[in-house]
Structures are given as structure tokens and as C-alpha cells.
């Protein structure tokens, strides 16, 4: 029989050492395991929790090793990480059980000698469980330890947003995300779907800000629900749901989505057009286009046409084609850490700088595809202002004949209406961090 904690360690080895995506690696291992649903839930909790709180956990472990964690065997380090996570952040697992499991795991996966090291570190931690392993005099050190983020990221948020908002961002990015679905207006109305979900024994509530959003609070996997299979709903975060409505869509329009996969915003556009118009869905990787096509077919979005496109390279055939052009550009993803916690550890400041340059190349091409009087919509799932407001400022300085038009999504404590008219959405219990800007071609 498979050991749940052993699977967790193997996933973490792949995520931290090889840059694997946690959700994909974990799903494959769980599908191929003989664990029951309770143990699968435990593995999921341990994996995501350990990734989320890695910084703090590593500071603790480092304190009890003479040579620190850098020279420690990867598997032993991850055994220590999951053990500390259980003892520090989980109430349902007794400390002695976490220690015993860790020791036995080290013995089974490595050696008796390594199991003794694990035993020593974990028992030392238990004797000093209330200690704080950070510099209490330094705000960055405190925030890094309390919310478990790398120092460069904390410094970036403080520099760009100030200490108070940065703290809200860190707190929001550590929230546990719920599943939110978008009601497909092509096939059903909100009340009908809401009632059907309850009949299917889901605990549901209305969305936080989007009128077509339903929050799934409790219930089995939504992808296995007949409402999903029949295309009445699709999974999408509420922040992403705000993009298509911001485009001021009208039936009969031609819309270009230059970075469309997996198709959430593309299909939303088709729904708001009521399948009356044209939606061209492009993506750099042809291998991703079948996913867009599958989603469009499931949802009945018949006006979607897919093709490969490198948005960084100018395409003369697209000039003045779009009434609306959407560029949901590749970004650092700092707004979706609550869903993909490994972003904390697989991104660097240098990568962010390179991304901003790529985004500018995409903007420079995309603006040429917009008809006069049409809109270019720029969106990201990051909170890095260099990829957001700074890019918009650069664009306006280097491209005449465009202006930002203000967006308004109503009042919500996590929505920042920027001076230039763009919108920043801070992460909270209900929404990912996001940025949206609507630019008119005069």
C-alpha cells in the first residue's frame, strides 16, 4: 500500500529540484496510487502547505543543523519540511505522530543514520516550538517569516505598494482558494444553475463581485459534475471573469485574443457576444490550442476560431482587424500564488525584468491590430507594477493616438482604481491578484 507522506516527499523533490508544477505532478501520483480519499486529501494538504510555508520551515530547520540546509540530502530535507509543516501548521496531527512518521520515512527512503538526524532536528524543534527564527527588528525579516515569502518578493511589494498594502497582499496570497465557476449564458441562466448545483449536493453561494460567478464551498470535483460536462458552467477565478465585461462587447464584433489558452476569457467573450460575431483565439504553442477548442465546444461557443501565433512577431494580416484585441500577456504570476505556491520559489527579480520587455513587444504589435475607435485590453495575473502600470506608461509614451479609459467594477475593498484608469485587484478569500487596463485607439 502507498504511503501518503512518501508520495508527498516525492512530489516535493520534483517541484523544488526539477521545477515541476505541483498540481500536475501531484495529480499524476494520486491517480496512480491506491490511497483512499482521506489519504489523498492529506497528501494534497501536506504538499501545498509545505510549498506555501517553505521559507519559514527552512529557517527553522537551518537553525538546528550545524552546516545548514544547503548540503543536506534533498529527500531528507523534504522529509524534515513536511514534518515541520505538520507540527507548526496542522492541528489534526499530533506532534509525536509527525516525528515518528518522519523518522520512519527517513529510515525507509534513506538510512538509519539519516533517520537519527531527522529525529534530532524534529525533537529539538519541539523543545523550541515558540521561538521565532527571524530578526524582529526588521520589517522585511518579520514579513518573510510570518507569511513565508522570499525577501526579494517582500521588498518588491513594500517598495511598490507600501508596508500596509504589501502586508494585505502577502496575507491574501496565502489564502486557501475556493472553486469558482462561471455560468454560461449561452446555455442557462444563473438561478437555474444555482438551483441545479444545490440539487447535486453542492454547497454554493453567490460570487463576490461578478454577477455570473458561483462559489463552490463544498462538494465533489466540479469537473465530474454533469453541469460542467454539458457546458452550463466552467471553472474560472472571479478576477479573470472581469476581463471580458471590461471590453464593452457588442454583438457582431470581431475580437482577437492573442494569448488565449486555455480559453477561459476567449469563451467568456463568445458568451457575451451571444455567438454573434467572430472570436480569433491565438496562442504561441499549437499544442495548447486543442484545449481552447475543447472548452469552446463544451460551452457551445461556436464563433471561436483557433490558430497559432507568436504575439511578439508582427502579423500584417491582422492589422486593423479587431474591434477589440485582448492581450492577457504571459507574466510572473505573482497574483495567483494562492493557487500556485511554487511561484514563490521558481521566480526571480531578473525574470520579472525580462518579462516586462516581452510584454512591451506584444503590446506594440497588438495595438496595430485594433480598429480606430476600438479597444486594446491589457491584463495580467501579477501584482508587479513593472509589468502593469509601468508598462502602460511606457506604451502611452511610445504610441500616439491611444488613451486609457477608466474601468469601474463597483466598490470592493480589494480593488484599487489607479490614477491612470487601470485597475489592480488584490488577492483575498475570493479573488486572485490581477491587473486590467482598457486602452482606446482614437
Short mmCIF file of N, CA and C in Angstrom, two decimals, residues 22 34 36-37 39 69 110 123-124 136 156 193 238 261 289-290 300 308 349 381 385 393 397 416 418 422:
data_model
loop_
_atom_site.label_atom_id
_atom_site.label_comp_id
_atom_site.label_asym_id
_atom_site.label_seq_id
_atom_site.Cartn_x
_atom_site.Cartn_y
_atom_site.Cartn_z
N UNK A 22 3.42 21.66 -9.26
CA UNK A 22 2.91 20.83 -8.16
C UNK A 22 1.59 20.16 -8.50
N UNK A 34 -2.95 3.89 -4.64
CA UNK A 34 -4.11 3.17 -4.12
C UNK A 34 -4.63 3.80 -2.82
N UNK A 36 -6.89 6.03 -0.30
CA UNK A 36 -8.31 6.39 -0.24
C UNK A 36 -8.45 7.91 -0.27
N UNK A 37 -9.66 8.41 -0.34
CA UNK A 37 -9.90 9.85 -0.50
C UNK A 37 -9.35 10.65 0.68
N UNK A 39 -6.69 9.90 2.60
CA UNK A 39 -5.23 9.99 2.50
C UNK A 39 -4.81 10.88 1.33
N UNK A 69 21.09 23.95 5.68
CA UNK A 69 20.32 23.05 4.82
C UNK A 69 20.91 22.88 3.42
N UNK A 110 16.04 6.42 3.02
CA UNK A 110 17.48 6.69 3.01
C UNK A 110 18.25 5.69 3.88
N UNK A 123 12.96 16.79 17.26
CA UNK A 123 12.80 16.88 18.71
C UNK A 123 13.37 18.19 19.25
N UNK A 124 14.43 18.67 18.64
CA UNK A 124 14.95 19.99 19.02
C UNK A 124 13.94 21.08 18.72
N UNK A 136 13.38 40.30 14.63
CA UNK A 136 12.15 41.03 14.97
C UNK A 136 12.28 42.53 14.78
N UNK A 156 9.89 43.91 -2.97
CA UNK A 156 9.21 44.44 -4.16
C UNK A 156 7.82 44.96 -3.81
N UNK A 193 -28.84 27.38 -12.79
CA UNK A 193 -27.60 26.67 -12.46
C UNK A 193 -27.39 26.60 -10.95
N UNK A 238 -12.79 34.75 -10.19
CA UNK A 238 -13.58 35.97 -10.41
C UNK A 238 -12.76 37.12 -10.98
N UNK A 261 -4.92 30.47 -24.61
CA UNK A 261 -5.00 29.21 -23.85
C UNK A 261 -5.02 29.47 -22.34
N UNK A 289 -3.77 24.72 -28.22
CA UNK A 289 -5.00 25.11 -28.91
C UNK A 289 -6.12 24.08 -28.80
N UNK A 290 -5.83 22.76 -28.80
CA UNK A 290 -6.92 21.80 -28.62
C UNK A 290 -7.70 22.01 -27.33
N UNK A 300 -20.35 25.49 -26.13
CA UNK A 300 -21.19 25.91 -27.25
C UNK A 300 -20.80 27.24 -27.83
N UNK A 308 -2.30 29.22 -34.44
CA UNK A 308 -1.03 29.50 -33.78
C UNK A 308 -0.56 30.91 -34.13
N UNK A 349 13.85 38.10 -9.53
CA UNK A 349 13.71 39.50 -9.96
C UNK A 349 14.18 39.68 -11.40
N UNK A 381 -1.96 38.44 -14.51
CA UNK A 381 -2.28 37.87 -13.20
C UNK A 381 -1.10 38.07 -12.26
N UNK A 385 4.21 45.97 -10.43
CA UNK A 385 3.86 47.19 -11.17
C UNK A 385 4.74 47.42 -12.39
N UNK A 393 2.39 53.05 -18.87
CA UNK A 393 3.03 54.35 -19.04
C UNK A 393 3.99 54.34 -20.22
N UNK A 397 3.66 56.56 -23.82
CA UNK A 397 4.75 57.46 -24.21
C UNK A 397 5.29 57.13 -25.60
N UNK A 416 -8.26 48.30 -6.39
CA UNK A 416 -7.60 49.60 -6.40
C UNK A 416 -7.82 50.23 -7.78
N UNK A 418 -6.55 52.75 -10.09
CA UNK A 418 -5.32 53.52 -10.26
C UNK A 418 -5.59 54.87 -10.92
N UNK A 422 -6.53 52.37 -14.91
CA UNK A 422 -6.42 50.91 -14.83
C UNK A 422 -6.86 50.42 -13.45
#
